[in-house]
Every structure is written in structure tokens, then in C-alpha cells.
PDB file of C-alpha atoms in Angstrom:
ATOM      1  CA  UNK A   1     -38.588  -2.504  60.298  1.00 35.00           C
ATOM      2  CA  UNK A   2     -35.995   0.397  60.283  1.00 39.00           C
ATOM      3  CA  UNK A   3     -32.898  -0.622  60.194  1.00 41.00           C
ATOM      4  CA  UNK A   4     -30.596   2.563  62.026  1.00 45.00           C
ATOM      5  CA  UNK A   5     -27.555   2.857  59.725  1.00 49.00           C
ATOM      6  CA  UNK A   6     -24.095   4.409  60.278  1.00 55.00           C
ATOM      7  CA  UNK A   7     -23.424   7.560  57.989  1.00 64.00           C
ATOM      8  CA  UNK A   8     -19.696   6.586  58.126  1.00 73.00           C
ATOM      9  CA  UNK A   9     -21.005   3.211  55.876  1.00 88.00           C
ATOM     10  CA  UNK A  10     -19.800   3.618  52.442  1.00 94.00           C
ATOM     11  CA  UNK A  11     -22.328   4.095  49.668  1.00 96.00           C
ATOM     12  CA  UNK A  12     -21.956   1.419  46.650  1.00 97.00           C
ATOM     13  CA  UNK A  13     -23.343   3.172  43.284  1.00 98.00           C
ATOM     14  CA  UNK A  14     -24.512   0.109  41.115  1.00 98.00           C
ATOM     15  CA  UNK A  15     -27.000  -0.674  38.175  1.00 98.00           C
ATOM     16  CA  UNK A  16     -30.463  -1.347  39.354  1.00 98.00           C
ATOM     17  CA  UNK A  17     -32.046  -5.019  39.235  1.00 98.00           C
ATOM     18  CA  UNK A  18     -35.591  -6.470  39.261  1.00 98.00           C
ATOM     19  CA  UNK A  19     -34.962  -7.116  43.578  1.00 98.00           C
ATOM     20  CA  UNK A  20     -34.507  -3.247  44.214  1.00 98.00           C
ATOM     21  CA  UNK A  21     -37.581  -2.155  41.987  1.00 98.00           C
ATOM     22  CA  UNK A  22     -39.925  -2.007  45.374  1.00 98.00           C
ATOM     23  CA  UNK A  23     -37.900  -0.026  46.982  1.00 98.00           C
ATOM     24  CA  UNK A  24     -37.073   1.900  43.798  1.00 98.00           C
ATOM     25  CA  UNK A  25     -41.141   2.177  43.515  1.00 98.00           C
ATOM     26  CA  UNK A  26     -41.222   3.588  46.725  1.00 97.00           C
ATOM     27  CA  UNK A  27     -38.790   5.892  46.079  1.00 98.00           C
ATOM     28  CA  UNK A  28     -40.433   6.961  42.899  1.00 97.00           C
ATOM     29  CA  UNK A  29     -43.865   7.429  44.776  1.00 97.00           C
ATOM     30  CA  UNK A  30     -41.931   9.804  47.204  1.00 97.00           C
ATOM     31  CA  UNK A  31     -40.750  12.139  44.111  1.00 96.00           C
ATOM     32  CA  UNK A  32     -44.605  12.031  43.038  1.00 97.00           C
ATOM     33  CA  UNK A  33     -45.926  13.211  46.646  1.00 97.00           C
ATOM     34  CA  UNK A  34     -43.118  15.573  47.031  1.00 96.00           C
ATOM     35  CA  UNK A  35     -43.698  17.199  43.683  1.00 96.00           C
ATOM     36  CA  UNK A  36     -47.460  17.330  43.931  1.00 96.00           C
ATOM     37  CA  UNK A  37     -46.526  18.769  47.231  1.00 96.00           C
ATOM     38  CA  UNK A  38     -45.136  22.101  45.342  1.00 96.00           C
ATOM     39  CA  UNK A  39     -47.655  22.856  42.881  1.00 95.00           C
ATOM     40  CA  UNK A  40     -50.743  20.248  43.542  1.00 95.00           C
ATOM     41  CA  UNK A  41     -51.705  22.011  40.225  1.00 93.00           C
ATOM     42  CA  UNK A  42     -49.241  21.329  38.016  1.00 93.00           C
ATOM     43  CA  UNK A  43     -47.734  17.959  39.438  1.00 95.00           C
ATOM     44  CA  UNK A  44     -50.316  14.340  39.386  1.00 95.00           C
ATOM     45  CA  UNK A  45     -51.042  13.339  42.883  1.00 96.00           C
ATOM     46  CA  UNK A  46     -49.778   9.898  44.045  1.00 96.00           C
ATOM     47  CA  UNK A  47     -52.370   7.040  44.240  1.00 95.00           C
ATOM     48  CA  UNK A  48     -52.833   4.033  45.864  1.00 94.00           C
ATOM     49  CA  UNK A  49     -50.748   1.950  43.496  1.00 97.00           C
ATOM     50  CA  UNK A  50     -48.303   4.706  42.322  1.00 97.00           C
ATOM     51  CA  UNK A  51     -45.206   2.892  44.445  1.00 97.00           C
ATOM     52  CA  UNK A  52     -45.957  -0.509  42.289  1.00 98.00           C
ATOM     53  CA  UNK A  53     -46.682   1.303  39.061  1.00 97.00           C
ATOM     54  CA  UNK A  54     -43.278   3.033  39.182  1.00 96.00           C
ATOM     55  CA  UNK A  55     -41.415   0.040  39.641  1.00 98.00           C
ATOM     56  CA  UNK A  56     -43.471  -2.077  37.477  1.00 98.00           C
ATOM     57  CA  UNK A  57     -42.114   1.249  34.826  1.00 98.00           C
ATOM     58  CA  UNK A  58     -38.845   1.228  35.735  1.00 98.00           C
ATOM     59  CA  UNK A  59     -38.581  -2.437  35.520  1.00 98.00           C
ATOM     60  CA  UNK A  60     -39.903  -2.316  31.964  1.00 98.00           C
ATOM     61  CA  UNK A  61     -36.588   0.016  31.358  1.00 98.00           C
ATOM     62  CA  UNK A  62     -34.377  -1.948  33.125  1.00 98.00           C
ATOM     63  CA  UNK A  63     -33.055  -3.806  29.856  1.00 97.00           C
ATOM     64  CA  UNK A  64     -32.883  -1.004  27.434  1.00 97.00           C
ATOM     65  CA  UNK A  65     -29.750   0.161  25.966  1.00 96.00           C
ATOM     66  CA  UNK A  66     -29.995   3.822  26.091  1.00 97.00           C
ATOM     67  CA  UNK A  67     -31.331   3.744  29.931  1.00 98.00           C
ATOM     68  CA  UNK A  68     -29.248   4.245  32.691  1.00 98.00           C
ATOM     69  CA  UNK A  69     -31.257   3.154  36.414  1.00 98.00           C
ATOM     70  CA  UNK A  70     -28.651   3.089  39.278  1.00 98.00           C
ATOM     71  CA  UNK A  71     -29.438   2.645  42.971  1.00 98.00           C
ATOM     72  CA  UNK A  72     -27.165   3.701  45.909  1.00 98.00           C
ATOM     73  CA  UNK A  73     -26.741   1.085  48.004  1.00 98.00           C
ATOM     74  CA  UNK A  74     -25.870   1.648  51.595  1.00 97.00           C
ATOM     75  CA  UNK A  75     -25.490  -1.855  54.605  1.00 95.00           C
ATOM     76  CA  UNK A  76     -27.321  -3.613  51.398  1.00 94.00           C
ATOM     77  CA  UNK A  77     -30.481  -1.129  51.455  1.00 97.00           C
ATOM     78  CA  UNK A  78     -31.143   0.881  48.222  1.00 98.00           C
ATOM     79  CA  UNK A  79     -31.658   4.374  49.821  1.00 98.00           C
ATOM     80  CA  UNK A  80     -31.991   6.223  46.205  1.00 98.00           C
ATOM     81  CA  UNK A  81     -31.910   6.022  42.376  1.00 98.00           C
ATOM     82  CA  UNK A  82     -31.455   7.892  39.330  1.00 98.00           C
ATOM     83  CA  UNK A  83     -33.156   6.863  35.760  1.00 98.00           C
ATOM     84  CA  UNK A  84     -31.788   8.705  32.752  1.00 98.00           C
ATOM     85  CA  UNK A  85     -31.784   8.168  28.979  1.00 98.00           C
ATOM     86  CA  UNK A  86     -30.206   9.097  25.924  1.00 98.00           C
ATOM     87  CA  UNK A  87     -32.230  10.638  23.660  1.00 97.00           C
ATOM     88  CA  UNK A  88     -31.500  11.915  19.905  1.00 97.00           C
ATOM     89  CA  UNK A  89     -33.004  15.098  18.659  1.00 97.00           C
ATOM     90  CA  UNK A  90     -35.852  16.839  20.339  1.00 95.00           C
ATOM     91  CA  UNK A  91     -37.617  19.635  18.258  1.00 95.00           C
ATOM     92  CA  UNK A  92     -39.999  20.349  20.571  1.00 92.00           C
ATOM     93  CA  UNK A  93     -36.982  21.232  23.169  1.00 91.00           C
ATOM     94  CA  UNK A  94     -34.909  22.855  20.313  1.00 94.00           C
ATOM     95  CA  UNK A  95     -32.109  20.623  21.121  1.00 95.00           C
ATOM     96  CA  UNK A  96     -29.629  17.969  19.367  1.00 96.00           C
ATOM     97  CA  UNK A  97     -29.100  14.532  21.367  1.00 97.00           C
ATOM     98  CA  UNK A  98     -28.687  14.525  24.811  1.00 98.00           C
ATOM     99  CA  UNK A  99     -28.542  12.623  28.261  1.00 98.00           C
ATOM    100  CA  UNK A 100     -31.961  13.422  30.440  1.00 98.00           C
ATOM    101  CA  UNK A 101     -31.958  12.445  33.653  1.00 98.00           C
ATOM    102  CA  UNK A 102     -35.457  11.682  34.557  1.00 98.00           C
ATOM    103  CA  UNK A 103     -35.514  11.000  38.090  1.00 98.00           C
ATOM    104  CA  UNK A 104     -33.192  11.084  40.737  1.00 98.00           C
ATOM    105  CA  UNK A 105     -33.710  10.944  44.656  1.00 98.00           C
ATOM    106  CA  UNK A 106     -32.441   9.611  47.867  1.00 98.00           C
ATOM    107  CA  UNK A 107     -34.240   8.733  50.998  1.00 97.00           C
ATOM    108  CA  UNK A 108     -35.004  11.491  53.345  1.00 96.00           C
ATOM    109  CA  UNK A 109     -33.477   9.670  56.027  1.00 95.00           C
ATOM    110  CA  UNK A 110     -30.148   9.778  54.285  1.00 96.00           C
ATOM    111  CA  UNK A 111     -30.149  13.150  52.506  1.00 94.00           C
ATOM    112  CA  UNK A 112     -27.581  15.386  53.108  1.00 93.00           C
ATOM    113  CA  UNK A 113     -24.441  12.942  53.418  1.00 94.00           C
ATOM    114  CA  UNK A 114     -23.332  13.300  49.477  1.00 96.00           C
ATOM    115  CA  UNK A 115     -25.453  10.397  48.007  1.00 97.00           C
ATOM    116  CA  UNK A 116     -27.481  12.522  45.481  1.00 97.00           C
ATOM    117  CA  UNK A 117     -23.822  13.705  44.675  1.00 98.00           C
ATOM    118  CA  UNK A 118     -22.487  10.087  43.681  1.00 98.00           C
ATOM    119  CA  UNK A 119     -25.437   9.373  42.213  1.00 98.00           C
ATOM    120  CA  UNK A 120     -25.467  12.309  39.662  1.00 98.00           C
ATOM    121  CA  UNK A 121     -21.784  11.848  38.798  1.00 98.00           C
ATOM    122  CA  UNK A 122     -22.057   8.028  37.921  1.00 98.00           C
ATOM    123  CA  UNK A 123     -24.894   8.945  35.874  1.00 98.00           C
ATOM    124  CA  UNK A 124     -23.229  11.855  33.988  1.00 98.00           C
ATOM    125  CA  UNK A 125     -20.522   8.508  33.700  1.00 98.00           C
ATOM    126  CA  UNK A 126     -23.261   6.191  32.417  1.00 98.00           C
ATOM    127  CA  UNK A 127     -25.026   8.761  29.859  1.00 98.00           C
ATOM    128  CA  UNK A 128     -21.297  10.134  28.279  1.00 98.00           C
ATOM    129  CA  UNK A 129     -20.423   6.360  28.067  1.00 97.00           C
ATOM    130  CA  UNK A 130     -23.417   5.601  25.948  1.00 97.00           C
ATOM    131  CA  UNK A 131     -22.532   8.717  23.958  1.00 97.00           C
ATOM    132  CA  UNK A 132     -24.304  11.623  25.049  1.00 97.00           C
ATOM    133  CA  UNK A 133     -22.840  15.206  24.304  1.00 97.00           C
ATOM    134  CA  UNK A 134     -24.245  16.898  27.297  1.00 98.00           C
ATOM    135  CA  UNK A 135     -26.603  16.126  29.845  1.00 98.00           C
ATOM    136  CA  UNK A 136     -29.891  18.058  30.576  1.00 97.00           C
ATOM    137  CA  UNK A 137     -32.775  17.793  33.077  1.00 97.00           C
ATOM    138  CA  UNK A 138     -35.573  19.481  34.891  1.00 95.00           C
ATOM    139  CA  UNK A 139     -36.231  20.699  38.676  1.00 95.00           C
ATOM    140  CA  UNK A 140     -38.966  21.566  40.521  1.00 94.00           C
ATOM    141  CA  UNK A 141     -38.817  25.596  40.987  1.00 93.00           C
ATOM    142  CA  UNK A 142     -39.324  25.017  44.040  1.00 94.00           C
ATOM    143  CA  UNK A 143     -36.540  22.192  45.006  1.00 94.00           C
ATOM    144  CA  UNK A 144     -34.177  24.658  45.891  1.00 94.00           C
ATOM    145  CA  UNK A 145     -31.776  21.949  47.432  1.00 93.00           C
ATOM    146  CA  UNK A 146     -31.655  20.156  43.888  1.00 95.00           C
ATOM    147  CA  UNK A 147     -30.671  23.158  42.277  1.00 96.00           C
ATOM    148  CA  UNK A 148     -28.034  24.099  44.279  1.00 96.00           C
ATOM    149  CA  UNK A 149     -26.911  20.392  43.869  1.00 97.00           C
ATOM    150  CA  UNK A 150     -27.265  20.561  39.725  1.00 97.00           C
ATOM    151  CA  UNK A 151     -25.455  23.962  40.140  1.00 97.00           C
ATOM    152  CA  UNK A 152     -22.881  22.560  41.612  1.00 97.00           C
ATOM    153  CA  UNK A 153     -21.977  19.285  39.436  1.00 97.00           C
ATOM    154  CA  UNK A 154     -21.728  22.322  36.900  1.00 97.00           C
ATOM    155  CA  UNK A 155     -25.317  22.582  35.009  1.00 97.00           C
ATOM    156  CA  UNK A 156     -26.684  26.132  33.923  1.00 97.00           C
ATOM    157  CA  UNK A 157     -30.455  27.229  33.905  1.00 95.00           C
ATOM    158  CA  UNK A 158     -31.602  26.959  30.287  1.00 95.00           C
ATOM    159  CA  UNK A 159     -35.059  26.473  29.840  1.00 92.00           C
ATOM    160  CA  UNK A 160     -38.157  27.480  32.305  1.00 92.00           C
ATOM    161  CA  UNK A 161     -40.946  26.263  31.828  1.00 91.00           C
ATOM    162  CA  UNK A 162     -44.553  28.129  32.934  1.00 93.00           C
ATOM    163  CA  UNK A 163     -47.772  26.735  33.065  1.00 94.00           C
ATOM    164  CA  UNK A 164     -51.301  28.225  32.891  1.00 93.00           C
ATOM    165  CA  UNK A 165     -54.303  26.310  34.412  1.00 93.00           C
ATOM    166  CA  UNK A 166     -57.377  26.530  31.304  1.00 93.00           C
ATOM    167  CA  UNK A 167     -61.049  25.928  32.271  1.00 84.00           C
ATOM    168  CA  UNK A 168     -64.321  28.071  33.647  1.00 68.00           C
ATOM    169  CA  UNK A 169     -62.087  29.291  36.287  1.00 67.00           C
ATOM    170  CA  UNK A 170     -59.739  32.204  36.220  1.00 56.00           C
ATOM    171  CA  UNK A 171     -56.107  31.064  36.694  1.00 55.00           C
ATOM    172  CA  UNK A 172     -54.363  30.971  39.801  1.00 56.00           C
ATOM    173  CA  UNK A 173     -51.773  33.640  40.826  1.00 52.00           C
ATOM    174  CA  UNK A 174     -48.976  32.149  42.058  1.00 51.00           C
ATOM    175  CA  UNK A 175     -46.588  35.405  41.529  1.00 51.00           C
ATOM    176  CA  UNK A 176     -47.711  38.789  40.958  1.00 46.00           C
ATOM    177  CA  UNK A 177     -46.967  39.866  36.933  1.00 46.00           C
ATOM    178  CA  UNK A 178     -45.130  42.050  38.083  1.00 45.00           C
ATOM    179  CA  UNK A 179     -41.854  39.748  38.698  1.00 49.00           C
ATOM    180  CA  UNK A 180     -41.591  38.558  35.464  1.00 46.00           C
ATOM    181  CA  UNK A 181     -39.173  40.403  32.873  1.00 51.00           C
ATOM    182  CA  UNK A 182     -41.362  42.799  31.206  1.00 51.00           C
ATOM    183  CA  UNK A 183     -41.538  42.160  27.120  1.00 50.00           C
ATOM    184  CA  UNK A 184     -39.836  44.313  24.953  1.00 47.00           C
ATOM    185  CA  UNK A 185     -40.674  45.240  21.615  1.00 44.00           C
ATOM    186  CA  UNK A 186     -38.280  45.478  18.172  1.00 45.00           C
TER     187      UNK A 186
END
């Protein structure tokens, strides 16, 4: 049952606990769809237990000391989360220690009212209070509305990463060459 709720009804940012990981799962299964959605090539498909797989993840995280998993909380329904970590160096990213968040998302039906907003901001909170120098995290390319949101809690475009299908097949075009900087030689 859908319970209509009032957009006026404040929004309580809190840690998550073992009761919200369904709807946390759920939540996480929706990222998976959506992001498969965008590049089905790229992005794993959901399956029929990816909701309870997610949670039964994120409940495995739920205790540890560099994780941060917060839900919004809205008429005492979770409509989103975030799950970040601090990690220490990362050679393969060429970077010292850092914050990541890993997820973050907020139910369709209540997108668009600021929650993503709180969310991000009392995770930035959660990640500098367990010590981490800066905060960094990935986007779709094509999750244009989470960009403008990461743009505007003040992150920059650092990294972009490109992928190549391999096999029998010749790779797909998604772009023409032709809009990618051109290489320059020294």
C-alpha cells in the first residue's frame, strides 16, 4: 500500500538500521535497473533477488567503522539512502585517502523536493567526521540530474572513465570519434 505523503513533512536524515534494509534493498535494486537502463552494456542488469542481495550487503556494512549508510526518513518511511566509506590510498585511482560515496538515491516519488540534497551534505558530515580529506564519487554520464546536484554541493569533474566492449564482435559506437579531444603529440 502507498501511503500519499505531504511534501511540506520534514525529512529526518538518520543512520540506517537492520528494519530499513528492505526498503534500502529496494532502493538499491532501483539504482541497478536505472543504471543498466543507460548503458545495458556497461551496467549488470537487476535479477530476481538483487533487492534482497543489496540489503543483505548493506546490512553486512552496517557495523563497520569507516561506513557511513544513512536513510531519509519522511512520515516514518525511508524514501532514500546514501552508503559511503573512507578509504586510504588508492593507486589504481592515483589518489591519497578519501571519502567515496558509493550509492546514493531517493525514491522517484519524492525526487525533486531537496532530499538527495540533505542526504549528500550529512554524508560529506559523516565521511569528514571519520577523517576524510575530500570526498570523491562517480555518476552515470548519463544522470544528468546527479551531476548538476554534485555540481552544486561543490564537486569538480576529475576522472572519466571509458569503456570498450572485447569479444568476436566489433565494439559498439556510442559517439562518433570524432567528439573526443583529438591526441596530441610531444
Amino acid at each position: 500500500m502507498h501511503v500519499q505523503h505531504s511534501d511540506t513533512s520534514p525529512i529526518t536524515i538518520r543512520p540506517a538500521t537492520p528494519t530499513d534494509l528492505p526498503t534500502v534493498g529496494r532502493l538499491g535494486a532501483l539504482l541497478v535497473r536505472l543504471h543498466h537502463d543507460f548503458d545495458p552494456e556497461r551496467f549488470i542488469a537487476a535479477a530476481p533477488r538483487t533487492e534482497q542481495r543489496y540489503a543483505s550487503f548493506l546490512g553486512s556494512q552496517l557495523d563497520e567503522p569507516n561506513v557511513v549508510i544513512l536513510v531519509a526518513e519522511r512520515d516514518s518511511d525511508v524514501v532514500g539512502y546514501t552508503y559511503g566509506g573512507v578509504e586510504d590510498y588508492d593507486y589504481m585511482a592515483l589518489r591519497g585517502p578519501a571519502g567515496v560515496v558509493y550509492d546514493i538515491v531517493v525514491d522517484p516519488a519524492h525526487r525533486g523536493h531537496g532530499i538527495g540534497r540533505q542526504l549528500l551534505d550529512a554524508t560529506l558530515a559523516a565521511l569528514a567526521a571519520r577523517g576524510a580529506p575530500r570526498v570523491v564519487l562517480s555518476t552515470a554520464e548519463q544522470n544528468e540530474s546527479a551531476q548538476r546536484l554534485f555540481a552544486r554541493a561543490g564537486f569538480r569533474r576529475t576522472m572519466i572513465e571509458m569503456t570498450r566492449e572485447l569479444g568476436a564482435e566489433a565494439p559498439s559506437t556510442r559517439r562518433d570519434a570524432s567528439t573526443y579531444p583529438q591526441e596530441h603529440s610531444c
